[in-house]
Amino acid sequence: MQFFGGSEISPSPPAPTAAGNNAHMMYVFNRNGVCLLYREWNRPLWTLNAQQDHKLMFGLLFSLKSLTAKMDPTSAEKGNLGVPQLPGQGCSFHGFRTNTYKLSFMETPSGIKIILVTHPKTGDLRESLKYIYNLYVEYVVKNPLYTPGSPVRSDLFNTTLDQYVRGIG
Amino acid sequence: MAPVGPRSGEAIFASVERVNAELFTLTYGAIVRQLLTDLEEVEEVNKQLDQMGYNIGIRLIDEFLAKSNVSRCVDFKETAEVIAKVGFKMFLGVTASVTNWDAEGTCCNIVLEDNPLVDFVELPDTCQGLYYCNILSGVIRGALEMVSMKTEVTWVRDMLRGDDVFELQVKLLKQVPEEYPYKDDE
């Protein structure tokens, strides 16, 4: 990334815990529900077409977030279920685990949602998601040829991402 | 509780890659100069600088969030403090102060005593209407829009026009709630 005057990504990536590729797929959405990026490493089963799949994933997260905020026992003020929340209101979840996979989720105040689906035994990936956000900033946001809000087409970003995700335990 | 973000941009400023301040100042000056030549009208230049700032702001917010580790702000007061103390420090190497809150906490002034953009600058008589640093107001507007705050940012005081500091008024117009983006369910 020297061409764009990119700096070294800081902080340095959290150390991977084990070798081997445990990641299934990754999504990046923006606030408007546009799937900016979809990467797939290991996904034997497809039941929907890509567009439906992205929509379903976004819908799942959106509803789950609103549910988790509704069930929050620590906060006194909460809107009705389904009523739009102001950004910053309510709590947020950062992952869930089923018997077959684990989904890790991060949302930035700017509305970028990063979703990583991995093997159910993977540990806490919050630091990894932060690192991926840093990669996104360096390779996508700082690229002058990238139009904000459009799907990402950057081989450089994809390669770096693949390399990093391969190391996640 | 989420970890509280830094209340000063000092550490981040020290760790990011920087460019030479004079190069930065002169480059910005060259841009403004070129805009004046191209657009001729001072008003148009103000508008263009604001638009350029806006385009920077909508990208800059992500870099800011990624590097600063600032978590969600509770209210607009905190937002303004973070802009002044962390944002300005991180990107321009100076800190600003927040003053003049109105009763509702939706309008405040950000005061910049030190502004690296205007070193070596004097406004000639022909450019008296120019807001030389209008790019900054655009940046703030763009960045805040990406975190769902519609704002209006205007210059109140400008050292190039004989005031003793730079002062920006930031007015929160509305906060946009997060809505489900898909309209049709086909």
Tab-separated table of C-alpha atoms in Angstrom:
chain	number	residue	atom	x	y	z
A	1	MET	CA	0.000	0.000	0.000
A	2	GLN	CA	2.956	2.316	-0.328
A	3	PHE	CA	1.324	3.844	-3.375
A	4	PHE	CA	-1.435	5.459	-1.355
A	5	GLY	CA	0.964	6.451	1.357
A	6	GLY	CA	-0.561	3.770	3.538
A	7	SER	CA	1.014	3.294	6.896
A	8	GLU	CA	1.772	0.097	8.660
A	9	ILE	CA	-1.389	-1.363	10.080
A	10	SER	CA	-1.433	-0.751	13.758
A	11	PRO	CA	-1.861	-2.365	16.167
A	12	SER	CA	-0.083	-5.438	14.923
A	13	PRO	CA	-2.440	-8.362	14.412
A	14	PRO	CA	-3.405	-10.399	17.453
A	15	ALA	CA	-1.473	-13.619	17.439
A	16	PRO	CA	-3.378	-16.511	15.914
A	17	THR	CA	-4.069	-19.222	18.443
A	18	ALA	CA	-3.690	-22.271	16.255
A	19	ALA	CA	-2.748	-23.141	12.740
A	20	GLY	CA	-5.218	-24.181	10.087
A	21	ASN	CA	-8.103	-22.543	8.349
A	22	ASN	CA	-11.135	-22.456	10.582
A	23	ALA	CA	-13.037	-19.726	8.814
A	24	HIS	CA	-16.060	-20.439	6.682
A	25	MET	CA	-17.019	-17.059	5.348
A	26	MET	CA	-17.048	-13.348	6.000
A	27	TYR	CA	-19.450	-10.512	5.258
A	28	VAL	CA	-19.032	-6.765	5.442
A	29	PHE	CA	-22.197	-4.672	5.362
A	30	ASN	CA	-22.731	-0.953	5.558
A	31	ARG	CA	-25.602	0.792	7.280
A	32	ASN	CA	-27.792	0.626	4.210
A	33	GLY	CA	-27.616	-3.144	4.091
A	34	VAL	CA	-25.334	-3.177	1.070
A	35	CYS	CA	-23.046	-6.170	1.183
A	36	LEU	CA	-19.707	-4.476	0.587
A	37	LEU	CA	-17.770	-7.681	0.689
A	38	TYR	CA	-18.397	-11.378	0.807
A	39	ARG	CA	-15.523	-13.836	1.113
A	40	GLU	CA	-15.933	-17.550	1.269
A	41	TRP	CA	-13.278	-20.036	2.287
A	42	ASN	CA	-15.092	-23.175	3.228
A	43	ARG	CA	-18.795	-23.452	2.588
A	44	PRO	CA	-19.991	-26.813	1.300
A	45	LEU	CA	-23.694	-26.037	1.492
A	46	TRP	CA	-25.566	-23.314	-0.360
A	47	THR	CA	-29.342	-23.171	-0.095
A	48	LEU	CA	-30.065	-19.638	-1.260
A	49	ASN	CA	-28.787	-17.440	-3.996
A	50	ALA	CA	-26.142	-14.945	-2.996
A	51	GLN	CA	-28.444	-11.949	-2.778
A	52	GLN	CA	-31.002	-13.738	-0.599
A	53	ASP	CA	-28.216	-15.092	1.546
A	54	HIS	CA	-26.799	-11.615	2.200
A	55	LYS	CA	-30.210	-10.207	2.932
A	56	LEU	CA	-30.990	-12.996	5.362
A	57	MET	CA	-27.713	-12.530	7.190
A	58	PHE	CA	-28.246	-8.801	7.499
A	59	GLY	CA	-31.815	-9.332	8.679
A	60	LEU	CA	-30.695	-11.873	11.263
A	61	LEU	CA	-28.179	-9.472	12.753
A	62	PHE	CA	-30.527	-6.538	12.673
A	63	SER	CA	-33.294	-8.430	14.465
A	64	LEU	CA	-30.957	-10.090	16.903
A	65	LYS	CA	-29.468	-6.761	17.851
A	66	SER	CA	-32.854	-5.262	18.468
A	67	LEU	CA	-33.842	-8.332	20.539
A	68	THR	CA	-30.709	-8.250	22.666
A	69	ALA	CA	-31.304	-4.575	23.403
A	70	LYS	CA	-34.910	-5.303	24.311
A	71	MET	CA	-33.898	-8.034	26.743
A	72	ASP	CA	-31.172	-5.947	28.383
A	73	PRO	CA	-31.904	-6.075	32.135
A	74	THR	CA	-29.494	-3.259	32.996
A	75	SER	CA	-31.003	-0.456	30.982
A	76	ALA	CA	-34.133	1.344	32.108
A	77	GLU	CA	-35.054	3.060	28.895
A	78	LYS	CA	-35.853	0.887	25.945
A	79	GLY	CA	-38.037	1.399	22.975
A	80	ASN	CA	-40.575	-1.044	21.699
A	81	LEU	CA	-39.328	-4.016	19.779
A	82	GLY	CA	-38.756	-3.114	16.165
A	83	VAL	CA	-38.854	0.630	16.742
A	84	PRO	CA	-35.740	2.146	15.203
A	85	GLN	CA	-32.997	2.908	17.674
A	86	LEU	CA	-30.687	5.840	17.585
A	87	PRO	CA	-27.107	4.786	17.031
A	88	GLY	CA	-25.459	4.368	20.390
A	89	GLN	CA	-28.684	3.369	22.058
A	90	GLY	CA	-29.049	-0.089	23.455
A	91	CYS	CA	-26.495	-2.813	23.847
A	92	SER	CA	-25.033	-4.982	21.154
A	93	PHE	CA	-23.979	-8.597	20.921
A	94	HIS	CA	-20.648	-9.771	19.596
A	95	GLY	CA	-21.197	-13.353	18.655
A	96	PHE	CA	-23.157	-16.543	18.949
A	97	ARG	CA	-22.299	-20.187	18.711
A	98	THR	CA	-24.264	-23.152	17.427
A	99	ASN	CA	-23.188	-26.789	17.458
A	100	THR	CA	-21.853	-26.405	13.918
A	101	TYR	CA	-20.483	-22.891	13.626
A	102	LYS	CA	-19.640	-19.686	15.447
A	103	LEU	CA	-20.612	-16.249	14.217
A	104	SER	CA	-18.599	-13.246	15.376
A	105	PHE	CA	-20.004	-9.807	14.817
A	106	MET	CA	-18.699	-6.284	15.101
A	107	GLU	CA	-20.468	-3.046	14.333
A	108	THR	CA	-18.763	0.322	14.208
A	109	PRO	CA	-20.521	3.596	15.045
A	110	SER	CA	-20.263	4.416	11.349
A	111	GLY	CA	-22.543	1.489	10.592
A	112	ILE	CA	-19.982	-0.934	9.154
A	113	LYS	CA	-20.840	-4.482	10.173
A	114	ILE	CA	-18.186	-7.174	9.971
A	115	ILE	CA	-19.294	-10.795	10.289
A	116	LEU	CA	-16.995	-13.754	10.465
A	117	VAL	CA	-18.326	-17.293	10.507
A	118	THR	CA	-15.894	-19.873	11.839
A	119	HIS	CA	-15.559	-23.298	13.405
A	120	PRO	CA	-17.578	-23.529	16.667
A	121	LYS	CA	-14.446	-24.083	18.728
A	122	THR	CA	-12.757	-20.804	17.782
A	123	GLY	CA	-12.137	-18.419	20.659
A	124	ASP	CA	-12.988	-14.762	21.090
A	125	LEU	CA	-12.463	-13.029	17.750
A	126	ARG	CA	-13.263	-9.453	18.737
A	127	GLU	CA	-9.649	-8.356	18.388
A	128	SER	CA	-9.428	-10.076	15.025
A	129	LEU	CA	-12.512	-8.265	13.786
A	130	LYS	CA	-10.975	-4.975	14.898
A	131	TYR	CA	-7.887	-5.843	12.958
A	132	ILE	CA	-9.971	-6.643	9.879
A	133	TYR	CA	-11.607	-3.230	10.287
A	134	ASN	CA	-8.130	-1.697	10.245
A	135	LEU	CA	-7.355	-3.589	7.061
A	136	TYR	CA	-10.598	-2.313	5.565
A	137	VAL	CA	-9.586	1.260	6.401
A	138	GLU	CA	-6.119	0.933	4.908
A	139	TYR	CA	-7.001	-0.955	1.752
A	140	VAL	CA	-10.521	0.176	0.973
A	141	VAL	CA	-11.399	3.488	2.612
A	142	LYS	CA	-8.039	5.072	1.818
A	143	ASN	CA	-8.150	3.958	-1.785
A	144	PRO	CA	-9.034	7.088	-3.761
A	145	LEU	CA	-10.539	4.988	-6.562
A	146	TYR	CA	-13.033	3.352	-4.222
A	147	THR	CA	-16.508	4.902	-4.169
A	148	PRO	CA	-17.880	4.806	-0.623
A	149	GLY	CA	-20.931	2.584	-0.356
A	150	SER	CA	-20.130	0.406	-3.353
A	151	PRO	CA	-19.059	-3.256	-3.215
A	152	VAL	CA	-15.335	-3.696	-2.653
A	153	ARG	CA	-13.278	-5.013	-5.514
A	154	SER	CA	-9.723	-5.030	-4.341
A	155	ASP	CA	-7.465	-7.987	-4.963
A	156	LEU	CA	-4.907	-6.563	-2.608
A	157	PHE	CA	-7.440	-6.418	0.207
A	158	ASN	CA	-8.687	-9.921	-0.555
A	159	THR	CA	-5.206	-11.394	-0.543
A	160	THR	CA	-4.267	-9.732	2.725
A	161	LEU	CA	-7.545	-10.780	4.248
A	162	ASP	CA	-7.194	-14.395	3.119
A	163	GLN	CA	-3.734	-14.510	4.544
A	164	TYR	CA	-4.814	-13.100	7.867
A	165	VAL	CA	-7.940	-15.227	8.203
A	166	ARG	CA	-5.981	-18.370	7.459
A	167	GLY	CA	-4.053	-17.705	10.637
A	168	ILE	CA	-7.085	-17.288	12.881
A	169	GLY	CA	-7.434	-20.205	15.220
B	1	MET	CA	-19.237	-1.859	30.147
B	2	ALA	CA	-17.413	-1.071	26.966
B	3	PRO	CA	-13.928	0.293	27.544
B	4	VAL	CA	-13.839	4.046	27.566
B	5	GLY	CA	-12.018	5.457	24.568
B	6	PRO	CA	-9.056	7.776	24.892
B	7	ARG	CA	-9.778	11.320	25.946
B	8	SER	CA	-6.794	12.676	24.118
B	9	GLY	CA	-5.368	11.949	20.698
B	10	GLU	CA	-1.788	12.287	21.954
B	11	ALA	CA	-0.875	8.597	21.768
B	12	ILE	CA	-2.525	8.028	18.414
B	13	PHE	CA	-0.896	11.103	16.937
B	14	ALA	CA	2.468	9.780	18.036
B	15	SER	CA	1.907	6.368	16.479
B	16	VAL	CA	0.500	7.231	13.056
B	17	GLU	CA	2.534	8.141	10.047
B	18	ARG	CA	2.765	11.882	9.538
B	19	VAL	CA	3.686	14.147	6.689
B	20	ASN	CA	5.814	17.233	6.892
B	21	ALA	CA	3.677	20.076	8.223
B	22	GLU	CA	4.967	22.643	5.761
B	23	LEU	CA	4.357	20.355	2.829
B	24	PHE	CA	0.822	19.853	4.085
B	25	THR	CA	0.216	23.573	4.550
B	26	LEU	CA	1.640	24.478	1.169
B	27	THR	CA	-0.280	21.718	-0.599
B	28	TYR	CA	-3.509	22.916	0.914
B	29	GLY	CA	-2.643	26.457	-0.076
B	30	ALA	CA	-1.992	25.338	-3.630
B	31	ILE	CA	-5.382	23.636	-3.758
B	32	VAL	CA	-7.194	26.747	-2.564
B	33	ARG	CA	-5.216	28.893	-4.995
B	34	GLN	CA	-6.129	26.608	-7.874
B	35	LEU	CA	-9.800	26.610	-6.884
B	36	LEU	CA	-9.781	30.410	-6.884
B	37	THR	CA	-8.347	30.398	-10.381
B	38	ASP	CA	-10.747	27.751	-11.658
B	39	LEU	CA	-13.967	28.896	-10.055
B	40	GLU	CA	-13.300	32.648	-9.936
B	41	GLU	CA	-16.139	33.333	-7.474
B	42	VAL	CA	-15.133	33.268	-3.804
B	43	GLU	CA	-18.546	31.906	-2.849
B	44	GLU	CA	-18.075	28.982	-5.218
B	45	VAL	CA	-14.677	28.245	-3.698
B	46	ASN	CA	-16.209	28.157	-0.227
B	47	LYS	CA	-18.794	25.693	-1.472
B	48	GLN	CA	-16.223	23.532	-3.215
B	49	LEU	CA	-13.954	23.417	-0.163
B	50	ASP	CA	-16.901	22.372	1.964
B	51	GLN	CA	-17.788	19.617	-0.499
B	52	MET	CA	-14.181	18.409	-0.599
B	53	GLY	CA	-14.132	18.339	3.168
B	54	TYR	CA	-17.373	16.394	3.234
B	55	ASN	CA	-15.942	13.781	0.889
B	56	ILE	CA	-12.905	13.483	3.132
B	57	GLY	CA	-15.041	13.312	6.251
B	58	ILE	CA	-17.147	10.363	5.170
B	59	ARG	CA	-13.968	8.317	4.750
B	60	LEU	CA	-11.980	9.795	7.580
B	61	ILE	CA	-14.540	8.693	10.158
B	62	ASP	CA	-13.653	5.049	9.597
B	63	GLU	CA	-9.969	5.692	10.035
B	64	PHE	CA	-10.743	7.663	13.144
B	65	LEU	CA	-12.861	4.881	14.633
B	66	ALA	CA	-10.431	2.134	13.668
B	67	LYS	CA	-7.392	3.838	15.140
B	68	SER	CA	-8.792	5.674	18.122
B	69	ASN	CA	-10.792	2.840	19.671
B	70	VAL	CA	-13.378	5.390	20.704
B	71	SER	CA	-16.587	3.658	21.647
B	72	ARG	CA	-20.044	5.067	21.165
B	73	CYS	CA	-20.576	8.518	22.589
B	74	VAL	CA	-23.375	8.917	25.089
B	75	ASP	CA	-24.485	12.329	23.888
B	76	PHE	CA	-23.583	15.158	21.579
B	77	LYS	CA	-21.537	16.825	24.329
B	78	GLU	CA	-19.233	13.867	24.443
B	79	THR	CA	-19.084	13.791	20.653
B	80	ALA	CA	-17.922	17.402	20.514
B	81	GLU	CA	-15.276	16.776	23.173
B	82	VAL	CA	-13.980	13.774	21.255
B	83	ILE	CA	-13.771	15.774	18.032
B	84	ALA	CA	-11.888	18.585	19.726
B	85	LYS	CA	-9.554	16.523	21.896
B	86	VAL	CA	-9.009	13.325	19.916
B	87	GLY	CA	-9.998	14.093	16.328
B	88	PHE	CA	-8.145	17.362	15.826
B	89	LYS	CA	-5.097	16.008	17.608
B	90	MET	CA	-5.044	12.820	15.601
B	91	PHE	CA	-5.309	14.413	12.173
B	92	LEU	CA	-3.937	17.937	12.564
B	93	GLY	CA	-1.733	17.656	15.630
B	94	VAL	CA	-3.541	20.435	17.492
B	95	THR	CA	-6.202	20.384	20.158
B	96	ALA	CA	-9.285	22.498	20.259
B	97	SER	CA	-11.632	23.437	23.053
B	98	VAL	CA	-15.392	23.279	23.200
B	99	THR	CA	-17.328	26.277	24.481
B	100	ASN	CA	-20.641	28.068	24.353
B	101	TRP	CA	-23.064	25.210	24.849
B	102	ASP	CA	-26.678	26.103	24.397
B	103	ALA	CA	-29.260	24.940	26.917
B	104	GLU	CA	-30.382	21.866	24.968
B	105	GLY	CA	-26.829	20.630	24.425
B	106	THR	CA	-27.248	20.574	20.650
B	107	CYS	CA	-25.116	23.516	19.632
B	108	CYS	CA	-21.581	24.398	20.598
B	109	ASN	CA	-18.509	26.193	19.391
B	110	ILE	CA	-15.162	24.585	18.769
B	111	VAL	CA	-12.271	26.981	19.264
B	112	LEU	CA	-8.969	26.418	17.505
B	113	GLU	CA	-6.129	28.569	18.713
B	114	ASP	CA	-3.586	26.920	16.535
B	115	ASN	CA	-4.351	26.004	12.948
B	116	PRO	CA	-1.652	24.455	10.778
B	117	LEU	CA	-3.617	25.185	7.590
B	118	VAL	CA	-3.051	28.919	7.757
B	119	ASP	CA	0.683	29.227	8.349
B	120	PHE	CA	2.067	31.637	5.722
B	121	VAL	CA	-1.423	32.740	4.666
B	122	GLU	CA	-2.699	36.269	4.197
B	123	LEU	CA	-5.989	36.986	2.487
B	124	PRO	CA	-5.679	39.583	-0.271
B	125	ASP	CA	-8.392	42.236	-0.596
B	126	THR	CA	-10.000	40.378	-3.485
B	127	CYS	CA	-10.695	37.307	-1.344
B	128	GLN	CA	-12.270	38.859	1.716
B	129	GLY	CA	-15.319	36.609	1.538
B	130	LEU	CA	-13.224	33.446	1.490
B	131	TYR	CA	-13.448	30.948	4.312
B	132	TYR	CA	-9.960	29.644	3.791
B	133	CYS	CA	-10.385	26.668	6.140
B	134	ASN	CA	-13.851	25.756	4.941
B	135	ILE	CA	-12.578	22.254	4.260
B	136	LEU	CA	-12.513	21.640	8.024
B	137	SER	CA	-16.190	22.374	8.484
B	138	GLY	CA	-16.938	19.979	5.622
B	139	VAL	CA	-14.846	17.253	7.222
B	140	ILE	CA	-16.727	17.546	10.509
B	141	ARG	CA	-20.094	17.570	8.769
B	142	GLY	CA	-19.224	14.522	6.660
B	143	ALA	CA	-17.758	12.534	9.510
B	144	LEU	CA	-20.704	13.209	11.802
B	145	GLU	CA	-23.160	12.330	9.082
B	146	MET	CA	-21.624	8.863	8.897
B	147	VAL	CA	-22.360	8.364	12.578
B	148	SER	CA	-25.961	9.413	11.972
B	149	MET	CA	-25.780	13.010	13.073
B	150	LYS	CA	-26.931	15.676	10.694
B	151	THR	CA	-25.108	18.856	11.572
B	152	GLU	CA	-24.582	22.350	10.343
B	153	VAL	CA	-21.060	23.670	10.718
B	154	THR	CA	-20.296	27.352	10.239
B	155	TRP	CA	-17.342	29.629	10.915
B	156	VAL	CA	-17.879	32.172	13.655
B	157	ARG	CA	-14.398	33.582	13.972
B	158	ASP	CA	-11.489	33.422	11.590
B	159	MET	CA	-7.964	34.656	12.280
B	160	LEU	CA	-7.485	35.468	8.621
B	161	ARG	CA	-10.311	37.960	8.981
B	162	GLY	CA	-8.750	39.642	11.970
B	163	ASP	CA	-10.215	37.609	14.838
B	164	ASP	CA	-7.966	36.256	17.543
B	165	VAL	CA	-8.904	32.568	17.165
B	166	PHE	CA	-10.614	30.188	14.785
B	167	GLU	CA	-14.068	29.259	15.958
B	168	LEU	CA	-16.524	26.825	14.413
B	169	GLN	CA	-20.132	26.529	15.376
B	170	VAL	CA	-21.412	22.965	15.268
B	171	LYS	CA	-25.162	22.615	15.429
B	172	LEU	CA	-26.857	19.251	15.707
B	173	LEU	CA	-29.895	19.272	13.450
B	174	LYS	CA	-31.102	15.742	14.005
B	175	GLN	CA	-29.995	12.257	14.835
B	176	VAL	CA	-31.051	9.711	12.285
B	177	PRO	CA	-32.395	6.480	13.788
B	178	GLU	CA	-31.146	3.205	12.465
B	179	GLU	CA	-33.782	1.643	10.250
B	180	TYR	CA	-34.185	-1.626	8.494
B	181	PRO	CA	-32.862	-0.786	5.053
B	182	TYR	CA	-34.801	-3.234	2.894
B	183	LYS	CA	-38.212	-1.941	1.938
B	184	ASP	CA	-39.686	-4.837	-0.012
B	185	ASP	CA	-39.686	-8.405	1.140
B	186	GLU	CA	-39.674	-10.406	-1.999
